[in-house]
mmCIF file of C-alpha atoms in Angstrom:
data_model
loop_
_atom_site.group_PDB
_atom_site.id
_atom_site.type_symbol
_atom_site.label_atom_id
_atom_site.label_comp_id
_atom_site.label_asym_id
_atom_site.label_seq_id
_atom_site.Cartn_x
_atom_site.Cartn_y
_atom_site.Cartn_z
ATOM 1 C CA UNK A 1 -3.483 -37.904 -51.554
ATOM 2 C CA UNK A 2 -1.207 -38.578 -48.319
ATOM 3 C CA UNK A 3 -3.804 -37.193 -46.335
ATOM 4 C CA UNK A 4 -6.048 -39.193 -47.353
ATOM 5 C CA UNK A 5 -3.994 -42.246 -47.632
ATOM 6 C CA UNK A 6 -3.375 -41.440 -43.642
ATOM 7 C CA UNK A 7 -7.687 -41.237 -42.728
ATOM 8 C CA UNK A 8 -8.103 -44.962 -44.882
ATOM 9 C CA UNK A 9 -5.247 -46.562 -42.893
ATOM 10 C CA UNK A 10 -6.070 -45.161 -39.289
ATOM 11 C CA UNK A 11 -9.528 -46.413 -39.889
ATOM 12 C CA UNK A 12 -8.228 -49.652 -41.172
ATOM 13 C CA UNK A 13 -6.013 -49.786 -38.092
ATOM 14 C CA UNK A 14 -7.854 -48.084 -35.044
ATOM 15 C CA UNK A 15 -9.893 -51.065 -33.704
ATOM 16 C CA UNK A 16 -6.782 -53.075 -33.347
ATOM 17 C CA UNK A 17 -4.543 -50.222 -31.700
ATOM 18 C CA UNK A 18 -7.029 -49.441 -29.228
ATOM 19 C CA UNK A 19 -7.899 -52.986 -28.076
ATOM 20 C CA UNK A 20 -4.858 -54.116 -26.610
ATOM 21 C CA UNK A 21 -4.395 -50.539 -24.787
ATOM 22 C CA UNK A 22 -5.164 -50.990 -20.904
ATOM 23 C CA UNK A 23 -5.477 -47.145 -20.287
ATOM 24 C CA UNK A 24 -8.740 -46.712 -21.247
ATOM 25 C CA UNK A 25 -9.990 -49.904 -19.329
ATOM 26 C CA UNK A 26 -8.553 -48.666 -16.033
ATOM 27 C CA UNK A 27 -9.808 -44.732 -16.540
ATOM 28 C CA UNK A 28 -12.830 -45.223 -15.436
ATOM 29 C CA UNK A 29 -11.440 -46.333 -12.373
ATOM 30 C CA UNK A 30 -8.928 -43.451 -11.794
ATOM 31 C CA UNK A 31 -8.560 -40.291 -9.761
ATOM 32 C CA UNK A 32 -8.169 -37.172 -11.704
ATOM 33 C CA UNK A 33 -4.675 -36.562 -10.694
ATOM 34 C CA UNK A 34 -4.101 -41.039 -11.453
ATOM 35 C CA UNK A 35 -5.704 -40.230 -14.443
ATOM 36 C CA UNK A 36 -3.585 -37.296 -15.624
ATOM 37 C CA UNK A 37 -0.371 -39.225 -14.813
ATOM 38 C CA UNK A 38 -1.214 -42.174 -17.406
ATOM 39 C CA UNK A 39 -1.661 -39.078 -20.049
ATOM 40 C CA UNK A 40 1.628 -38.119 -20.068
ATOM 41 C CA UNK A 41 3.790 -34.958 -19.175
ATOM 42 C CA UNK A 42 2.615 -33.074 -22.299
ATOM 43 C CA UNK A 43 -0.945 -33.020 -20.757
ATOM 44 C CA UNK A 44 0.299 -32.577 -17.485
ATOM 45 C CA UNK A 45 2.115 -29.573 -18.544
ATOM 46 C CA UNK A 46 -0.649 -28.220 -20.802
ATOM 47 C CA UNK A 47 -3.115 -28.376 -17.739
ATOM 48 C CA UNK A 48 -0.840 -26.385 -15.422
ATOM 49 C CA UNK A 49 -0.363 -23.390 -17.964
ATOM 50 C CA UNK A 50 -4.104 -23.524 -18.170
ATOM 51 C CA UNK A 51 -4.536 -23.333 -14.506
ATOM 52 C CA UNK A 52 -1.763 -20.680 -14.527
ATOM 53 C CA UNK A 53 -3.973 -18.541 -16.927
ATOM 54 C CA UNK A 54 -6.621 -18.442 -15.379
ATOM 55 C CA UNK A 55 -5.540 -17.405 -11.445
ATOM 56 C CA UNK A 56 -3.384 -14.704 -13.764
ATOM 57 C CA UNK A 57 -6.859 -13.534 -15.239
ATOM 58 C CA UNK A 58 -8.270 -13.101 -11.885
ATOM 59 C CA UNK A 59 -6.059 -11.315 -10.302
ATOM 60 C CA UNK A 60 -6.059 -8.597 -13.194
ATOM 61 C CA UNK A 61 -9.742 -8.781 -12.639
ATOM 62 C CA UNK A 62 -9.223 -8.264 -9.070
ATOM 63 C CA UNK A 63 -6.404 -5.439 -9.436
ATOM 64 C CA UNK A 64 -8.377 -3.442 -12.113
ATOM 65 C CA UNK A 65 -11.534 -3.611 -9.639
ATOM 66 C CA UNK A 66 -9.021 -2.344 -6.640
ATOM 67 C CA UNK A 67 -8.042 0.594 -8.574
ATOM 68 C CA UNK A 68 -11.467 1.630 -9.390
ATOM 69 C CA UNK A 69 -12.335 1.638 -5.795
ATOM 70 C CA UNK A 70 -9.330 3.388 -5.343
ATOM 71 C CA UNK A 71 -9.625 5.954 -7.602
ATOM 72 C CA UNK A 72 -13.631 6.975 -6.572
ATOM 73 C CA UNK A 73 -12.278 7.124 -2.705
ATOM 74 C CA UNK A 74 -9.393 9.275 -3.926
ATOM 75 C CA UNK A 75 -12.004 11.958 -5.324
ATOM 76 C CA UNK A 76 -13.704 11.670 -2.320
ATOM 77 C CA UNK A 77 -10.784 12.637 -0.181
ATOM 78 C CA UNK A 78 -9.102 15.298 -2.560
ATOM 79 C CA UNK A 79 -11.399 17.976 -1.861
ATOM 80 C CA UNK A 80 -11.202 17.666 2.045
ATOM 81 C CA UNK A 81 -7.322 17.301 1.600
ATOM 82 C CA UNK A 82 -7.560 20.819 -0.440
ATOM 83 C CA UNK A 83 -9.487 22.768 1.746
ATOM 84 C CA UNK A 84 -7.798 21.858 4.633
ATOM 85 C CA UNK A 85 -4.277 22.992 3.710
ATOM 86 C CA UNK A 86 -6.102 26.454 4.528
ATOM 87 C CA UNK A 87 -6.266 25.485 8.012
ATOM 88 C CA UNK A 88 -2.638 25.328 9.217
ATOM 89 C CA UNK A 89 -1.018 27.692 7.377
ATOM 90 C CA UNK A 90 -1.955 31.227 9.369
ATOM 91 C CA UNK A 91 -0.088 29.147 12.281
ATOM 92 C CA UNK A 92 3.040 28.865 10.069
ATOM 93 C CA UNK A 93 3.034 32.512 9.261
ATOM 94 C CA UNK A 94 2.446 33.597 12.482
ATOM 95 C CA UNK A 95 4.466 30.852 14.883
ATOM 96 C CA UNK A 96 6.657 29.613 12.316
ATOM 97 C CA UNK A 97 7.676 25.846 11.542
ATOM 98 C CA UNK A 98 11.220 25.882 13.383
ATOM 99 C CA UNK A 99 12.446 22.022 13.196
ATOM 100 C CA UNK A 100 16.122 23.011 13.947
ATOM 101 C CA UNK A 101 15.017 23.894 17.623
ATOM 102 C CA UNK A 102 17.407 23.142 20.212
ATOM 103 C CA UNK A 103 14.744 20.746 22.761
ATOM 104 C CA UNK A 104 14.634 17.826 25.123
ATOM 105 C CA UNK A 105 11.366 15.972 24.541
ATOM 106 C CA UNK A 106 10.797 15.208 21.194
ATOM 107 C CA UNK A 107 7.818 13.016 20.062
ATOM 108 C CA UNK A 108 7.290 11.531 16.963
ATOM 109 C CA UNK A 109 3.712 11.436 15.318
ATOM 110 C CA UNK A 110 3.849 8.474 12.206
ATOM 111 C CA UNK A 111 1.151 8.906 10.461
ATOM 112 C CA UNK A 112 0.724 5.705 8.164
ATOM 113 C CA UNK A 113 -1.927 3.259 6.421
ATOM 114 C CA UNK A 114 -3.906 0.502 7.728
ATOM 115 C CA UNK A 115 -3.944 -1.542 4.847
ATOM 116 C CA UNK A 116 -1.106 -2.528 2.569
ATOM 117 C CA UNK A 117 -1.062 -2.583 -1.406
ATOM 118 C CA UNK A 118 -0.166 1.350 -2.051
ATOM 119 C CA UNK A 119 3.688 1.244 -3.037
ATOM 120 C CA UNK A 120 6.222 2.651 -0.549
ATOM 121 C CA UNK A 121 4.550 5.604 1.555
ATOM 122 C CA UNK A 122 4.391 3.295 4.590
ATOM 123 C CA UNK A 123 8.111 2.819 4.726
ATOM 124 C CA UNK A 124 8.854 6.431 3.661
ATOM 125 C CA UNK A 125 7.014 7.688 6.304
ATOM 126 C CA UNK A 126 8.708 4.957 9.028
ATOM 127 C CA UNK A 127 12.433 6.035 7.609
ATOM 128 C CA UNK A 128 12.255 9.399 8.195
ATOM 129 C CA UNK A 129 10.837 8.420 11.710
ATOM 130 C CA UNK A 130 13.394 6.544 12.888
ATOM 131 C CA UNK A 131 15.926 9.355 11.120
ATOM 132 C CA UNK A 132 14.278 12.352 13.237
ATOM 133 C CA UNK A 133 14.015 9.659 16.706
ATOM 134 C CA UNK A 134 17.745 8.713 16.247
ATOM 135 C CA UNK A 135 18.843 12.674 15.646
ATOM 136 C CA UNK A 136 16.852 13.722 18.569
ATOM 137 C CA UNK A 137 18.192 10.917 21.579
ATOM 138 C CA UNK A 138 20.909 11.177 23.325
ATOM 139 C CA UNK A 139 21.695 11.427 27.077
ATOM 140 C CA UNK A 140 19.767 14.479 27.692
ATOM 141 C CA UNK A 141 17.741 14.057 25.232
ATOM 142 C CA UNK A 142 14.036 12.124 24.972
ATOM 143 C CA UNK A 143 12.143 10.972 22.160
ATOM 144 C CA UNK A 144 8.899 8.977 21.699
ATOM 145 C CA UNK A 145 6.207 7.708 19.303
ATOM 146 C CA UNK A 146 3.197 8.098 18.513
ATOM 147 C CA UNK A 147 1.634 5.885 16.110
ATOM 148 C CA UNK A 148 -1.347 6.098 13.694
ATOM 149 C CA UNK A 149 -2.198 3.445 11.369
ATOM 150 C CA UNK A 150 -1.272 -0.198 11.434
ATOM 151 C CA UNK A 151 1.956 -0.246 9.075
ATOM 152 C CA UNK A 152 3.871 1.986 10.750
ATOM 153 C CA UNK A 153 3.257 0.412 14.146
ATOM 154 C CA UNK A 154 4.129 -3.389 12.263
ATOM 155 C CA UNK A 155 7.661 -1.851 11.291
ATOM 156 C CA UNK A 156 8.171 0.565 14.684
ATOM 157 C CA UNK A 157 7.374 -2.211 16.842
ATOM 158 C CA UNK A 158 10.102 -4.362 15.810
ATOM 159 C CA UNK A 159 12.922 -2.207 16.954
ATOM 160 C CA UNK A 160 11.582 0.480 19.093
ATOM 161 C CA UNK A 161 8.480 -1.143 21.041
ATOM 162 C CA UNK A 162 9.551 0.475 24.460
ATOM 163 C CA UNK A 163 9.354 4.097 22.845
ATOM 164 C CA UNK A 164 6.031 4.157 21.252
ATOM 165 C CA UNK A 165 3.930 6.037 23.916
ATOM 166 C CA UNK A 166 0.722 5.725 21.562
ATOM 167 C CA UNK A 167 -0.437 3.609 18.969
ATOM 168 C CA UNK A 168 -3.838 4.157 17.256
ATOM 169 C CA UNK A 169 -5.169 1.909 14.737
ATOM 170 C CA UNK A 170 -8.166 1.459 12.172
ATOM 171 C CA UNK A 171 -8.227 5.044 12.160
ATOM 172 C CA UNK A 172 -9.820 5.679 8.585
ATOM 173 C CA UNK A 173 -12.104 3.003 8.907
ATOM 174 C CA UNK A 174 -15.056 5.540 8.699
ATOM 175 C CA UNK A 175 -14.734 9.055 7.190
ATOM 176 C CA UNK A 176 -13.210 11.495 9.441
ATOM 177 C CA UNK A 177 -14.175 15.281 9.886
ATOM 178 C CA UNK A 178 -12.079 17.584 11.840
ATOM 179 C CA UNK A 179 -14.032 17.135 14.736
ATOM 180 C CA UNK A 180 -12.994 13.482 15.011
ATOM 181 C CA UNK A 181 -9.440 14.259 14.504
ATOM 182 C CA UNK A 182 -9.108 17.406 17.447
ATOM 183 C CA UNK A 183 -10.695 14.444 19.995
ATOM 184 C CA UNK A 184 -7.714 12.616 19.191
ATOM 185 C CA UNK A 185 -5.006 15.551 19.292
ATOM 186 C CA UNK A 186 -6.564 16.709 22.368
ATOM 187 C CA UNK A 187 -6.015 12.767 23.929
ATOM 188 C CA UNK A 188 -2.552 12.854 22.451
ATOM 189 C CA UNK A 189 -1.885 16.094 23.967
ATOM 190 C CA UNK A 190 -3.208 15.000 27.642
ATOM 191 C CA UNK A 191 -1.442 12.025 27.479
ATOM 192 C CA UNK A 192 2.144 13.268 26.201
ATOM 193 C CA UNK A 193 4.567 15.349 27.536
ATOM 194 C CA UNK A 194 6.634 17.199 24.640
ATOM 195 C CA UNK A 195 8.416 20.055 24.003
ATOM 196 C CA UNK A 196 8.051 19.514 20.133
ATOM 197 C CA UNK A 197 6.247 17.445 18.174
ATOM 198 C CA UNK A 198 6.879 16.207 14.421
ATOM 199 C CA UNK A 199 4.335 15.013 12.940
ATOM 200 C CA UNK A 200 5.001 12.787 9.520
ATOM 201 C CA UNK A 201 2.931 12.159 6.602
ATOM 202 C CA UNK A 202 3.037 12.321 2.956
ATOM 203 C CA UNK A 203 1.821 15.027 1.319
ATOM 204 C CA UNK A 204 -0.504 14.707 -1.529
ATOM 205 C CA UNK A 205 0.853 16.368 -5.180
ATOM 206 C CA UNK A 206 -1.021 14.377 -8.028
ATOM 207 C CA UNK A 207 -1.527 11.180 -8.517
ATOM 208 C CA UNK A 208 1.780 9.506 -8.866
ATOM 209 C CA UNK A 209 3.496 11.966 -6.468
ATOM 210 C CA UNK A 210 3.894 12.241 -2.774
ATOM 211 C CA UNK A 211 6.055 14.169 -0.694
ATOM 212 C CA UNK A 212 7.661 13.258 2.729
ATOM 213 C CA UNK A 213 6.826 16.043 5.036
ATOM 214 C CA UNK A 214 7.526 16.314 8.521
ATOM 215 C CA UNK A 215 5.761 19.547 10.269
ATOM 216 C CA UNK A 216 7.169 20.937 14.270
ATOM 217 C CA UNK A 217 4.643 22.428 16.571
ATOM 218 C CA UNK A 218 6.104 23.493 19.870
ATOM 219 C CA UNK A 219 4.713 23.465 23.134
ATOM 220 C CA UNK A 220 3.409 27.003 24.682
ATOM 221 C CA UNK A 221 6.335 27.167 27.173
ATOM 222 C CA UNK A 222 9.229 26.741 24.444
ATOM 223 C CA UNK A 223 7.190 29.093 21.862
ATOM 224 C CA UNK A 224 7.253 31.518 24.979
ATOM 225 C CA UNK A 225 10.701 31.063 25.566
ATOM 226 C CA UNK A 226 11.824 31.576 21.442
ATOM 227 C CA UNK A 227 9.357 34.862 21.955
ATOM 228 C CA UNK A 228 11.125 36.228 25.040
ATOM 229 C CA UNK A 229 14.935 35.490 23.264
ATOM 230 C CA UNK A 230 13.758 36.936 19.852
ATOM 231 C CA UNK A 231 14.743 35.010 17.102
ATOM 232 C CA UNK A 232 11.843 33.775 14.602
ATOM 233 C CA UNK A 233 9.101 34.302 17.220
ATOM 234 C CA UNK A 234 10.080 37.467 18.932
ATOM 235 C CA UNK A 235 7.516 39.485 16.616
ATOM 236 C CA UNK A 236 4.459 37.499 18.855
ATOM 237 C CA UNK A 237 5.315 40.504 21.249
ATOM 238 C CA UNK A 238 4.156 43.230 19.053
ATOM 239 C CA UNK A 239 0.504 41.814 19.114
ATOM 240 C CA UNK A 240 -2.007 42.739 21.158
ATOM 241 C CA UNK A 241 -4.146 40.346 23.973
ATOM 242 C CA UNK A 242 -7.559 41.935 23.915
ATOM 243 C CA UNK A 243 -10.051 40.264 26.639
ATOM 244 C CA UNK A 244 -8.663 38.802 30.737
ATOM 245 C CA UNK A 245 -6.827 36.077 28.890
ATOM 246 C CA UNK A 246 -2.373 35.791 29.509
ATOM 247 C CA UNK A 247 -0.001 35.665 27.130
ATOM 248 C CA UNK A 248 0.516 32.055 28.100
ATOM 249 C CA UNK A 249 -3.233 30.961 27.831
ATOM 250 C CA UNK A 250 -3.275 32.149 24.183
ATOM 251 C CA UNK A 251 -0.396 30.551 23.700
ATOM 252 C CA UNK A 252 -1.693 27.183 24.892
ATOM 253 C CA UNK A 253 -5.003 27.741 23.022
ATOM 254 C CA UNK A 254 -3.233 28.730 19.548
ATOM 255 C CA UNK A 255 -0.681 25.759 20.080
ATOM 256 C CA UNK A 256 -3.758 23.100 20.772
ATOM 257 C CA UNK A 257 -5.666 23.984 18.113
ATOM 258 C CA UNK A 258 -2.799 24.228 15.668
ATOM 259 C CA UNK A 259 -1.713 20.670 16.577
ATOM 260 C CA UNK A 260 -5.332 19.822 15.434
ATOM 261 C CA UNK A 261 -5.622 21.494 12.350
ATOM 262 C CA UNK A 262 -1.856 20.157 11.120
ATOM 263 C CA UNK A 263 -3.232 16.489 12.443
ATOM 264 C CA UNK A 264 -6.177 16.921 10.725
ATOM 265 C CA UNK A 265 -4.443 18.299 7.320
ATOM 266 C CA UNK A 266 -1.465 15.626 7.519
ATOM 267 C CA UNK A 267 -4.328 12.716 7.467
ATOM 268 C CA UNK A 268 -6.028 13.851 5.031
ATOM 269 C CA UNK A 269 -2.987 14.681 2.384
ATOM 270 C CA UNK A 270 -1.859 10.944 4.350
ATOM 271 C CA UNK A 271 -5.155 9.571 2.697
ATOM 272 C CA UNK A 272 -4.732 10.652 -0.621
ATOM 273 C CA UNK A 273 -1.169 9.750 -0.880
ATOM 274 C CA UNK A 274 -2.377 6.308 -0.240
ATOM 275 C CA UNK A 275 -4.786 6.062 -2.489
ATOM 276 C CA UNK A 276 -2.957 7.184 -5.155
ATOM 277 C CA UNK A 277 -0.036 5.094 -4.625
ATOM 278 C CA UNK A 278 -2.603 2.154 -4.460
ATOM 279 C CA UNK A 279 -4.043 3.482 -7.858
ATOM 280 C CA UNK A 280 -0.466 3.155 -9.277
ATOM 281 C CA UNK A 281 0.301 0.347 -7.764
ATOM 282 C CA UNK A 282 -2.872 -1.544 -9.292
ATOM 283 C CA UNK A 283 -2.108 -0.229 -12.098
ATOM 284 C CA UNK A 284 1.161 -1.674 -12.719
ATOM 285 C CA UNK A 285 -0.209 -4.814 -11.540
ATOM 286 C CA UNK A 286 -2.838 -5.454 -14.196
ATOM 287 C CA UNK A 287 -0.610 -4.430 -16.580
ATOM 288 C CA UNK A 288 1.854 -6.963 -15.480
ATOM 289 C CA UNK A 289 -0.768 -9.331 -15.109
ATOM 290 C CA UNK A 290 -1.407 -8.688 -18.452
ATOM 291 C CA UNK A 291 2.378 -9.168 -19.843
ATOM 292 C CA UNK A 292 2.396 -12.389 -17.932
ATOM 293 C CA UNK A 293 -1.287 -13.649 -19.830
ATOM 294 C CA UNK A 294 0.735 -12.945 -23.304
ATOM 295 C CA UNK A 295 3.484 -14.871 -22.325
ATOM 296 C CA UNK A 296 0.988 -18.061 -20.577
ATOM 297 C CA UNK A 297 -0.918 -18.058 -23.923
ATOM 298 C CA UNK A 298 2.293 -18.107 -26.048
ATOM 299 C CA UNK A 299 3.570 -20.960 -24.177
ATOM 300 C CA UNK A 300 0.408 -22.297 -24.181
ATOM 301 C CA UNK A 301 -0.234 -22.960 -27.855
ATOM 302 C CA UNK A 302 3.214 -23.617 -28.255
ATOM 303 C CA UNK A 303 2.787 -26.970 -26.214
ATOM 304 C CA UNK A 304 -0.359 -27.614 -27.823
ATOM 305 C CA UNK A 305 1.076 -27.417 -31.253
ATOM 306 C CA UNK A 306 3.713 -29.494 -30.706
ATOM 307 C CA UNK A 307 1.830 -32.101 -28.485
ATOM 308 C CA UNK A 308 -0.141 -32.276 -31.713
ATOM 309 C CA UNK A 309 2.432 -32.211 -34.169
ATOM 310 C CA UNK A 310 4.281 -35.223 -31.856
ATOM 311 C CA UNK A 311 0.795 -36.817 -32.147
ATOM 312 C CA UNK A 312 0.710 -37.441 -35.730
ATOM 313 C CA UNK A 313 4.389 -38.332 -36.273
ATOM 314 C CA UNK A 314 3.618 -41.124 -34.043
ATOM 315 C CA UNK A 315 0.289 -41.821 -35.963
ATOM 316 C CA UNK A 316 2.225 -41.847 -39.279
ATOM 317 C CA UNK A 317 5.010 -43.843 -38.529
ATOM 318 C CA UNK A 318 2.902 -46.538 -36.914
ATOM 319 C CA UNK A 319 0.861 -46.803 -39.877
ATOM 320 C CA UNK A 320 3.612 -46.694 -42.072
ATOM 321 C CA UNK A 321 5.506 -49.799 -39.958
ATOM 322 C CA UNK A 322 1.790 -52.019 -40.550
ATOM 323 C CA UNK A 323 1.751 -50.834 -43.713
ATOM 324 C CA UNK A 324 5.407 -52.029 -44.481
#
């Protein structure tokens, strides 16, 4: 009965109300933003949670499309990463991985991402840099860079731009094979002088776990020396050099190719650590995204309900003042 005591008198009363109302004269007239200001905050506010909702829903649509990608460039890389762990580690039974070496030229090798979006592996990788360069300087001491990938060289180059000998970027633009990556240890090599180098990456577990490795390979004339004074290496001496070759040109072959096969292993288990951070990482994005629609919509109809509610208090009480 009140209901429909309301419909009779807003009929009654709705040519009369509306007449002497200049908004909807001037409207037509109006910009959009003009237009929304003579509404009122309640649409104003209404409109923005709208707008808000919908950039939310794309980026959810664009993080759940990132971590698809991710995850079919991740299977791609997993089997190379695999099968080349196979590759480095006769040269660790046989010269050993000695990082407490006492040395003089140390040079760093960062391996990093070029692209962003994959959690903290970048700045792992740079913080255990900068640990091993600052342990390994000191008067009598050298140490250098050498950079792969651009995040590493955006964070290096802010602090230590005068030591980094070699910076290489864009270097998984295209898939690499092994024969790509012993061209660039062989330039690194010519173009370096070292008596160790430590080479950083992050080694691939699963797909929400890394590990921070750093491997040492050192150079033919310090291996030879370690040899000569026992120690970890003195057991090279018991094998026998078949063919015209020296002791000391093995030794420079096995430590070149070494220094390919770890570079070649460390950017592939690099690769894969990357994109399985960036699979996590999207991950927890469109689930956030997600969180934050539920809460937009929430708000949302709250506003609307009680825009609406407000609406027809003010509807009733004017009819109920021409009424009276």
């Amino acid at each position: 009965m009140a209901m429909a005591a309301l419909r009779r008198e807003g009929r009654r009363f709705a040519t009369p109300l509306i007449r002497p109302n200049p908004t909807n004269a001037l409207r037509s007239s109006l910009s959009p933003s003009e237009e929304q200001a003579t509404l009122g905050v309640r649409y104003i506010s209404t409109q923005i949670v709208r707008n808000r909702m919908k950039s939310v829903k794309n980026i959810q649509k664009i993080t759940k499309a990132m971590k698809m990608v991710a995850a079919s460039k991740l299977r791609a890389i997993q089997t190379k990463a695999e099968n080349s762990r196979g590759l480095w580690q006769p040269f660790t039974a046989l010269l050993g991985d000695t990082p407490s070496v006492d040395i003089k030229k140390n040079v760093v090798v960062t391996i990093s991402s070029d692209k962003g979006l994959c959690g903290g592996i970048n700045s792992t990788s740079v913080k255990i840099s900068r640990g091993l360069h600052k342990l390994n300087s000191g008067p009598e001491k050298l140490s250098k860079y050498v950079v792969l990938g651009e995040k590493a060289k955006a964070q290096l180059v802010r602090d230590s731009k005068k030591d980094i000998e070699i910076s290489i970027t864009e270097l998984q633009k295209n898939p690499l094979n092994y024969t790509q990556v012993s061209v660039l240890a062989d330039d690194i090599l010519k173009n370096v002088e070292y008596d160790a180098l430590r080479v950083v990456f992050n080694k691939f577990q699963s797909v929400v776990s890394f590990v921070p490795t750093v491997a040492t390979l050192l150079s033919p004339e310090v291996v030879e020396r370690e040899a000569e004074s026992g120690g970890k290496l003195g057991e090279l001496d018991s094998y026998e050099i078949e063919g015209g070759e020296t002791k000391s040109e093995v030794l420079q072959n096995l430590t070149e190719f070494q220094f390919s096969c770890v570079m070649f292993n460390a950017v592939m288990e690099n690769a894969c650590s990357e994109q399985g951070a960036r699979m996590s990482a999207m991950d927890s994005s469109s689930r956030n995204a997600g969180d934050m629609l539920d809460r937009l919509t929430l708000t949302y109809n709250r506003t609307r309900q009680a825009s609406i509610t407000t609406e027809l208090i003010e509807i009733i009480s004017g009819a109920s003042a021409l009424t009276g």
